[in-house]
Rosetta silent file (secondary structure, phi, psi, omega in degrees, C-alpha in Angstrom):
SEQUENCE: XXXXXXXXXXXXXXXXXXXXXXXXXXXXXXXXXXXXXXXXXXXXXXXXXXXXXXXXXXXXXXXXXXXXXXXXXXXXXXXXXXXXXXXXXXXXXXXXXXXXXXXXXXXXXXXXXXXXXXXXXXXXXXXXXXXXXXXXXXXXXXXXXXXXXXXXXXXXXXXXXXXXXXXXXXXXXXXXXXXXXXXXXXXXXXXXXXXXXXXXXXXXXXXXXXXXXXXXXXXXXXXXXXXXXXXXXXXXXXXXXXXX
SCORE:     score description
SCORE:     0.000 S_00000001
   1 L     0.000  154.999  176.810  -79.910    9.471   17.031 S_00000001
   2 L  -104.988   97.297  161.333  -78.210    7.223   13.855 S_00000001
   3 L   -70.304  117.597  164.464  -75.982    4.219   14.755 S_00000001
   4 L   -79.307   96.432  151.153  -73.766    2.738   11.961 S_00000001
   5 L   -45.780  127.448  163.034  -73.579   -1.297   12.855 S_00000001
   6 L   -58.270  137.135 -179.913  -70.291   -3.277   11.218 S_00000001
   7 L   -90.857  143.978  176.796  -71.537   -4.761    8.265 S_00000001
   8 L    80.070   -3.825  179.620  -71.654   -8.691    7.955 S_00000001
   9 L    74.982   31.583  144.214  -71.539   -9.492   11.648 S_00000001
  10 L   -35.326   -5.234 -162.412  -67.852   -8.217   11.916 S_00000001
  11 L   -74.315  118.208  173.882  -68.371   -6.387   15.362 S_00000001
  12 L   -48.092  110.795  164.281  -65.467   -6.913   17.521 S_00000001
  13 L   -99.442  151.896  151.704  -66.212   -9.000   21.088 S_00000001
  14 L   -34.554  109.767  179.498  -64.303   -8.550   23.920 S_00000001
  15 L   101.448   -3.313 -156.295  -61.385  -11.249   24.439 S_00000001
  16 L  -129.673  171.738 -173.105  -61.155  -12.468   20.882 S_00000001
  17 L  -139.383 -179.930  166.973  -58.666  -11.718   18.622 S_00000001
  18 L  -116.103  172.516  179.420  -57.999  -12.146   14.809 S_00000001
  19 L   -42.383  -63.850 -175.984  -56.430  -14.192   12.585 S_00000001
  20 L   -25.988  -41.447  177.090  -54.100  -11.268   11.358 S_00000001
  21 L   -67.325  -39.336 -143.882  -52.849  -10.770   15.264 S_00000001
  22 L   -59.182  152.133  176.743  -51.623  -14.286   15.972 S_00000001
  23 L   -51.425  154.176  153.968  -48.244  -15.004   16.584 S_00000001
  24 L  -132.490  113.326 -165.157  -47.003  -17.397   13.532 S_00000001
  25 L   -84.188  141.080  179.225  -44.108  -19.951   14.822 S_00000001
  26 L  -116.506  155.120 -158.313  -41.718  -20.935   12.133 S_00000001
  27 L   -45.158  -42.112  176.619  -40.518  -24.252   11.640 S_00000001
  28 L   -52.355  -49.662  155.515  -37.453  -23.056   13.311 S_00000001
  29 H   -56.271  -40.637  176.679  -38.481  -21.614   16.546 S_00000001
  30 H   -69.577 -122.172 -109.441  -40.503  -25.074   16.967 S_00000001
  31 H   -63.420  -19.611  178.317  -37.212  -27.258   16.507 S_00000001
  32 H   -81.235  -26.659  173.022  -35.007  -24.825   18.494 S_00000001
  33 H   -60.122  -63.795 -160.410  -37.973  -24.691   21.082 S_00000001
  34 H   -76.851  -56.856 -153.603  -38.631  -28.934   21.303 S_00000001
  35 H  -106.534  -15.839  161.945  -34.681  -29.664   21.009 S_00000001
  36 L  -117.421  143.203  160.948  -32.435  -26.660   22.273 S_00000001
  37 L   -91.993  138.091  160.183  -31.785  -24.924   25.832 S_00000001
  38 L   -95.929  113.083  176.173  -30.540  -21.560   26.370 S_00000001
  39 L  -144.234  150.913  169.762  -28.189  -21.890   29.621 S_00000001
  40 L   -85.824  118.538 -153.721  -25.701  -20.012   31.029 S_00000001
  41 L  -143.500  145.292 -158.797  -22.316  -21.470   31.180 S_00000001
  42 L   -98.301  160.969  179.376  -18.550  -20.166   31.897 S_00000001
  43 L  -147.449  166.646 -173.507  -15.825  -20.385   29.582 S_00000001
  44 L   -58.998  156.607  165.284  -11.896  -19.514   29.259 S_00000001
  45 L   -96.058  162.240  173.807  -10.679  -16.544   28.470 S_00000001
  46 H   -55.710  -35.186 -150.925   -7.648  -16.088   26.306 S_00000001
  47 H   -97.431   -2.622 -179.092   -5.188  -15.744   28.853 S_00000001
  48 H  -100.333  -18.740 -168.428   -7.061  -19.225   30.556 S_00000001
  49 H   -92.125  -56.080  163.695   -6.946  -20.708   27.137 S_00000001
  50 H   -57.695   13.185  169.471   -3.134  -19.630   26.540 S_00000001
  51 H  -117.985  -55.693 -168.038   -2.173  -21.155   30.101 S_00000001
  52 H   -56.093  -67.041  178.056   -3.722  -24.658   29.121 S_00000001
  53 H   -38.792  -22.367  178.384   -1.859  -24.523   25.777 S_00000001
  54 H   -77.301  -37.263 -163.096    1.152  -23.751   27.822 S_00000001
  55 H   -83.223  -20.508 -176.915    0.531  -26.380   30.234 S_00000001
  56 H   -70.427  -36.938 -176.408   -0.517  -29.152   27.144 S_00000001
  57 H   -55.261  -52.865 -157.299    3.219  -28.314   25.541 S_00000001
  58 H   -95.390   -2.764  123.907    5.121  -28.989   28.332 S_00000001
  59 H    -0.102  -72.035 -175.779    3.579  -32.179   28.904 S_00000001
  60 H   -61.477  -95.992 -176.602    3.970  -33.115   25.483 S_00000001
  61 H   -20.642  -43.382  158.845    7.387  -32.173   25.597 S_00000001
  62 H   -52.639  -41.847 -177.295    7.908  -33.877   29.085 S_00000001
  63 H   -66.300  -72.904  167.211    6.166  -37.196   27.701 S_00000001
  64 H     2.546  -74.783 -163.174    8.364  -36.589   24.871 S_00000001
  65 H   -78.880  -43.781 -166.383   11.856  -36.313   26.370 S_00000001
  66 H  -120.607   32.357  179.772   11.302  -39.460   28.445 S_00000001
  67 H   -88.073  -51.474  157.180    9.279  -41.879   25.515 S_00000001
  68 H    -1.699  -75.407 -154.213   13.039  -43.266   24.769 S_00000001
  69 H   -85.912  -20.267 -172.803   14.213  -44.263   27.974 S_00000001
  70 H   -83.988  -16.304  150.539   10.706  -45.625   28.723 S_00000001
  71 H   -48.169  -58.236  170.652   11.229  -48.046   25.625 S_00000001
  72 L  -117.638   91.979  173.040   14.336  -48.886   26.235 S_00000001
  73 L   -57.779  160.254  158.265   14.238  -50.649   29.070 S_00000001
  74 L  -157.186  132.931  174.258   16.864  -52.693   30.741 S_00000001
  75 L  -179.412   88.297  176.226   15.872  -54.638   33.931 S_00000001
  76 L   -80.900  144.039  178.821   17.484  -57.965   33.684 S_00000001
  77 L   -96.040  -30.009  176.342   16.337  -60.987   36.125 S_00000001
  78 L    67.148  156.484 -158.281   19.158  -63.433   35.203 S_00000001
  79 L   172.195 -155.736  175.356   18.434  -67.345   35.131 S_00000001
  80 L   -82.562  -48.349 -142.054   20.019  -70.184   32.710 S_00000001
  81 E  -141.902  119.409  166.945   19.296  -68.524   29.513 S_00000001
  82 E  -120.574  110.577  162.160   19.818  -65.411   27.609 S_00000001
  83 L   -78.651  121.380 -145.305   18.282  -64.914   24.418 S_00000001
  84 E   -88.266  108.992  144.416   20.025  -62.870   21.673 S_00000001
  85 L   -24.794  146.106  166.250   17.572  -60.988   18.906 S_00000001
  86 L   -93.131  -34.853 -172.378   19.021  -62.247   15.457 S_00000001
  87 L   -86.246   25.866  167.213   18.405  -59.074   13.691 S_00000001
  88 L   -96.643  175.244 -155.912   20.707  -56.792   15.291 S_00000001
  89 L   -77.089  161.125 -178.184   23.711  -54.950   14.008 S_00000001
  90 H   -61.995  -31.329 -176.910   27.104  -56.518   14.507 S_00000001
  91 H   -73.708  -21.647  158.774   28.237  -54.588   17.362 S_00000001
  92 H   -57.402  -32.221 -164.750   24.927  -55.588   19.562 S_00000001
  93 H   -84.010  -43.100 -179.421   26.523  -59.344   19.691 S_00000001
  94 H   -44.686  -72.899  175.707   29.826  -57.553   21.130 S_00000001
  95 H   -59.124   -6.869 -160.842   27.948  -56.404   23.820 S_00000001
  96 H  -107.083   21.060  127.046   24.998  -59.028   24.437 S_00000001
  97 H   -74.721  -28.487  164.055   28.649  -61.411   25.121 S_00000001
  98 H   -68.302  -39.400  156.134   29.556  -59.316   27.275 S_00000001
  99 H   -61.429    2.035 -171.862   26.512  -59.565   29.055 S_00000001
 100 H  -103.985  -32.918 -171.650   26.076  -63.376   28.852 S_00000001
 101 H   -61.766  -54.181 -163.455   29.959  -63.516   30.554 S_00000001
 102 H   -69.793   -5.754 -171.878   28.932  -61.041   33.073 S_00000001
 103 H  -102.189    4.033  175.493   25.371  -62.667   34.055 S_00000001
 104 L    83.805   -7.929 -160.849   26.733  -66.343   34.643 S_00000001
 105 L   -72.129  153.474 -151.796   24.235  -68.067   32.063 S_00000001
 106 L   -96.625  -37.462 -173.608   24.777  -71.508   31.585 S_00000001
 107 E  -141.971  130.381  157.375   23.370  -71.089   27.327 S_00000001
 108 E  -103.951  113.111 -136.535   22.690  -68.402   24.775 S_00000001
 109 E  -113.534  103.974  172.969   19.708  -69.065   22.541 S_00000001
 110 E   -78.019  111.368  157.505   20.209  -66.739   19.294 S_00000001
 111 E   -52.899   89.690  164.923   16.436  -66.098   18.250 S_00000001
 112 L   -64.838  171.203 -178.323   16.383  -66.278   14.884 S_00000001
 113 E  -162.848  144.245  177.057   14.512  -64.404   12.457 S_00000001
 114 E   -93.334  138.649  157.604   13.817  -63.344    8.590 S_00000001
 115 E  -166.098 -177.990 -163.532   14.455  -60.093    7.560 S_00000001
 116 E   -87.614  159.908  170.803   15.485  -57.945    4.922 S_00000001
 117 L  -117.676 -172.160 -166.702   19.056  -57.184    4.083 S_00000001
 118 L   -46.595  -37.220  155.749   21.148  -54.593    2.850 S_00000001
 119 L   -65.334  -27.775 -169.279   20.560  -55.537   -0.981 S_00000001
 120 L    95.707   14.460 -179.070   16.877  -56.112   -0.532 S_00000001
 121 L  -103.079  135.507  167.589   17.235  -59.965   -0.047 S_00000001
 122 E   -83.085  132.721 -174.770   14.967  -61.654    2.298 S_00000001
 123 E  -151.032  142.535  168.631   17.410  -63.660    4.629 S_00000001
 124 E   -89.614  144.751 -174.829   17.065  -65.293    7.936 S_00000001
 125 E  -106.976  136.464  178.764   19.464  -63.809   11.111 S_00000001
 126 L  -131.475  -37.444  176.974   20.176  -65.800   13.697 S_00000001
 127 L   100.681    0.838 -153.379   22.964  -63.838   15.615 S_00000001
 128 H   -89.715  -31.976  156.213   24.523  -66.999   16.725 S_00000001
 129 H   -55.691  -22.088 -165.885   27.870  -66.522   14.552 S_00000001
 130 H   -87.733  -32.617 -171.186   28.043  -62.907   15.966 S_00000001
 131 H   -94.785  -48.001  170.674   28.030  -64.384   19.874 S_00000001
 132 L   -68.012  -21.822 -179.191   30.896  -66.839   18.876 S_00000001
 133 L   -68.019  -27.990 -170.657   32.911  -64.243   16.881 S_00000001
 134 L   -98.021   -5.579  157.257   32.973  -62.296   20.281 S_00000001
 135 L   139.115  -27.124  168.086   34.025  -64.887   22.276 S_00000001
 136 L   -57.614  131.133  166.159   31.032  -67.516   23.601 S_00000001
 137 L   -43.428  133.703  166.751   32.033  -70.812   23.286 S_00000001
 138 H   -39.811  -50.585 -178.878   30.091  -72.779   20.461 S_00000001
 139 H   -75.651   20.709 -164.105   28.587  -75.044   22.660 S_00000001
 140 H  -131.886    3.826 -174.987   27.122  -72.843   24.826 S_00000001
 141 E  -102.730  140.675  155.689   25.390  -71.075   21.969 S_00000001
 142 E  -133.426  160.564  166.110   22.184  -72.472   20.208 S_00000001
 143 E  -121.228  144.368 -165.285   19.985  -71.190   17.524 S_00000001
 144 E  -123.291  118.846 -176.860   16.300  -71.217   17.160 S_00000001
 145 L  -131.304  125.933 -153.275   14.558  -70.340   13.690 S_00000001
 146 L   -79.294  165.892  164.380   11.053  -68.565   13.989 S_00000001
 147 L   -68.748 -177.892 -161.342    8.168  -69.657   10.850 S_00000001
 148 L  -124.455   95.261 -171.003    8.816  -68.159    8.010 S_00000001
 149 L  -142.426  143.265  172.119    6.397  -65.145    8.360 S_00000001
 150 L   -84.685  -35.655  170.971    7.160  -61.577    7.785 S_00000001
 151 L  -104.020  169.079  170.008    4.842  -60.194   10.548 S_00000001
 152 L    61.869   41.720 -166.125    4.509  -60.454   14.410 S_00000001
 153 H   -79.797  -28.373  153.222    8.215  -61.784   14.174 S_00000001
 154 H   -66.551  -10.707  157.373    9.184  -61.208   17.524 S_00000001
 155 H   -73.900  -42.223 -175.778    6.568  -63.104   18.879 S_00000001
 156 H   -55.650  -50.173  172.411    7.381  -66.326   16.196 S_00000001
 157 H   -41.588  -71.962 -176.049   10.719  -65.977   17.830 S_00000001
 158 H   -50.825  -21.036  164.202   10.067  -65.938   21.174 S_00000001
 159 H   -68.924  -16.388 -166.714    7.414  -69.157   20.286 S_00000001
 160 H   -91.884  -22.284  168.466   10.326  -70.652   18.719 S_00000001
 161 H   -84.163  -24.367  171.519   12.385  -70.499   21.880 S_00000001
 162 H   -75.636  -30.563 -168.489    9.577  -72.179   23.876 S_00000001
 163 H   -56.193  -52.445 -160.047    9.521  -75.025   21.402 S_00000001
 164 H   -54.558  -60.889  176.301   13.275  -75.207   22.000 S_00000001
 165 H   -26.236  -45.943 -164.265   12.592  -75.504   25.462 S_00000001
 166 H   -87.521  -68.587  176.846   10.112  -77.708   25.431 S_00000001
 167 H   -36.481  -45.324  168.087   11.628  -79.976   23.280 S_00000001
 168 L   -55.293  -25.466  178.710   14.932  -80.066   25.356 S_00000001
 169 L    80.182   13.924 -178.246   12.666  -81.021   28.018 S_00000001
 170 L   -98.042  151.590  179.737   14.041  -77.935   29.922 S_00000001
 171 L  -131.621  122.552 -175.972   11.945  -75.895   32.410 S_00000001
 172 L  -143.022  158.187 -150.340   12.924  -72.368   33.805 S_00000001
 173 L  -117.871  -19.592 -179.056   11.371  -69.868   35.987 S_00000001
 174 E  -139.145  160.089 -179.071   13.314  -66.967   34.465 S_00000001
 175 E  -163.563  139.747  164.495   14.882  -65.748   30.906 S_00000001
 176 E  -123.219  145.304 -168.481   16.452  -62.566   29.891 S_00000001
 177 E  -133.314  121.999  153.093   16.431  -61.220   26.258 S_00000001
 178 E   -97.316  116.620 -160.754   18.792  -58.605   24.382 S_00000001
 179 E  -108.371 -166.296 -165.366   17.723  -56.447   22.067 S_00000001
 180 E  -120.049  134.898  165.132   18.194  -52.977   20.522 S_00000001
 181 H    51.493 -155.468  169.434   16.634  -49.425   22.184 S_00000001
 182 H   -58.305   14.224  166.141   13.488  -48.736   22.370 S_00000001
 183 H  -108.064   35.573 -163.934   12.425  -52.338   21.249 S_00000001
 184 L  -104.474  -36.625  178.395   13.052  -53.520   24.205 S_00000001
 185 H   -97.572  -12.202  178.192   10.036  -53.157   25.941 S_00000001
 186 H  -113.360   10.684  132.610    7.712  -54.516   23.371 S_00000001
 187 H   -65.446  -50.607  178.757   10.103  -57.577   23.096 S_00000001
 188 H   -71.558  -49.216  177.624    9.753  -58.415   26.519 S_00000001
 189 H   -51.012  -22.321  153.717    6.073  -58.103   26.519 S_00000001
 190 H   -91.845  -10.495 -176.158    5.768  -60.414   23.693 S_00000001
 191 H   -99.641   -5.349  176.124    7.889  -62.628   24.650 S_00000001
 192 H   -89.398  -38.511 -161.831    5.979  -62.534   28.292 S_00000001
 193 H   -93.191  -10.942  179.137    2.685  -63.065   26.394 S_00000001
 194 H   -86.104  -69.579  178.102    4.744  -66.040   24.176 S_00000001
 195 H   -70.165  -10.621  154.075    6.417  -67.698   26.836 S_00000001
 196 L    74.312  160.917 -150.831    3.506  -67.277   29.541 S_00000001
 197 L   -51.178   -9.919  130.686    2.768  -66.426   33.176 S_00000001
 198 L   -26.573  -52.825 -156.250    5.299  -68.865   34.474 S_00000001
 199 L  -116.379  120.088  140.313    8.561  -67.547   33.197 S_00000001
 200 E   -35.434   99.899  167.817    9.895  -64.049   34.495 S_00000001
 201 E   -81.335   51.587 -178.918   11.016  -62.131   31.672 S_00000001
 202 E   -55.455  158.258 -157.030   13.770  -59.616   31.970 S_00000001
 203 E  -140.019  133.336  140.294   15.194  -57.355   28.866 S_00000001
 204 E  -111.102  153.795 -169.204   18.667  -55.606   28.317 S_00000001
 205 E  -108.902   90.603 -154.893   18.519  -52.652   25.957 S_00000001
 206 E   -70.153  142.494  143.723   22.016  -52.595   23.592 S_00000001
 207 L   -41.043  143.592 -178.840   22.117  -48.419   22.847 S_00000001
 208 L  -110.606  129.873 -174.248   20.890  -48.043   19.476 S_00000001
 209 L   -76.999   -1.115 -162.388   23.791  -45.858   17.872 S_00000001
 210 L   -80.261  -23.892 -170.090   21.764  -44.766   14.678 S_00000001
 211 L  -168.192  171.442 -174.209   20.590  -41.255   16.636 S_00000001
 212 L   -86.285  115.446  165.509   21.092  -39.558   20.321 S_00000001
 213 L   -37.515  -40.947 -142.883   18.723  -41.472   22.754 S_00000001
 214 L   -98.939  -26.492 -178.680   18.552  -38.340   25.027 S_00000001
 215 L  -133.850   72.945 -166.028   17.552  -36.094   22.041 S_00000001
 216 H   -78.669   -6.123 -136.608   15.849  -38.620   19.504 S_00000001
 217 H   -94.411    2.620 -166.218   13.373  -36.344   18.415 S_00000001
 218 H  -107.478   14.246  160.853   16.112  -34.259   16.325 S_00000001
 219 L  -135.470  144.995 -165.351   16.699  -37.037   13.768 S_00000001
 220 H   -73.795  -20.792  164.575   14.261  -38.196   11.145 S_00000001
 221 H   -41.623  -63.048  179.699   15.956  -41.837   12.303 S_00000001
 222 H   -67.172  -63.793 -150.540   14.842  -41.192   16.336 S_00000001
 223 H   -64.119  -54.984  176.123   12.174  -39.762   15.417 S_00000001
 224 H   -61.477  -21.586 -175.023   10.838  -42.830   13.088 S_00000001
 225 H   -94.527  -77.009 -175.841   12.169  -45.367   15.494 S_00000001
 226 H   -56.151  -43.581 -179.192   10.786  -44.001   18.781 S_00000001
 227 H   -82.886  -13.384  141.048    7.498  -43.298   17.362 S_00000001
 228 H   -47.392  -50.725 -159.079    7.254  -46.768   15.486 S_00000001
 229 H   -76.284  -58.504 -169.885    7.951  -48.379   18.545 S_00000001
 230 H   -43.451  -36.466 -177.347    5.610  -46.514   20.803 S_00000001
 231 H   -58.497  -76.873 -175.978    3.080  -47.194   18.372 S_00000001
 232 H   -56.437  -19.248  154.307    3.767  -51.180   17.897 S_00000001
 233 H   -67.751  -40.062 -158.664    3.692  -51.240   21.912 S_00000001
 234 H   -86.618   -6.336 -160.967    0.534  -49.661   22.498 S_00000001
 235 H   -78.408  -71.549 -167.936   -0.443  -52.054   19.300 S_00000001
 236 H   -70.363  -17.108  163.884    0.691  -54.820   21.226 S_00000001
 237 H   -76.256  -39.655  168.240   -0.479  -53.930   25.180 S_00000001
 238 H  -136.935   21.083  176.666   -3.996  -53.780   23.571 S_00000001
 239 L  -141.038   25.084 -161.735   -5.044  -55.359   20.829 S_00000001
 240 L  -135.993  140.027 -164.715   -2.140  -58.537   20.239 S_00000001
 241 L  -142.815   99.990 -149.082   -3.162  -61.661   21.496 S_00000001
 242 L   -67.762   23.635  173.913   -0.882  -64.569   22.006 S_00000001
 243 L  -103.496   -9.259  178.157   -3.387  -67.354   20.007 S_00000001
 244 L   -71.046    0.000    0.000   -2.490  -64.868   16.845 S_00000001
């Protein structure tokens, strides 16, 4: 009986595999095996996503409605001095004068600052004349002048008030500020930074008549004012230091 043998030693050995039959792994599969792993995870259904969206929208609306009242804080402490910011509109000084008489303060400090007027000219505003015009005796009104800077004006105005107190040899443990609407919380914070921890700072926010504080988002000036003050307050809270 004749048996034909494979030529050139190509007989198949048990347990051996040929090169053609071995699996060939691509670079993509190698990378996936090295850096990625497949796991089962939970995810929201469309109903769940809609519910989350509604909750976020409700929270945003609630925060938005309370934003103006949060910024336009009124919390007077009392004391000898009432600081009145110098850049406010005329009607604000009528109310500031009323607050002066109501609070029994000894001096009104008109904190001067630089600002642009209606014609686009740079002018120094103090508010002292407005306080006298609305009934505060001139001898009870002091005007301070801040450095000629166009940035951080409230802080520099607060530093001018501090220098005046020091120059007069006056020591006080509390002081109140009168300002406009949503600027109030930032003003109080900047005066706290300028005057130091030994002086407690109160604040009185006069209504900003340019927009409805309860529906500030309905007007462009309300949105600009409230959103701008919110951003500025967060900047002062997180990044502003009194050494600046």
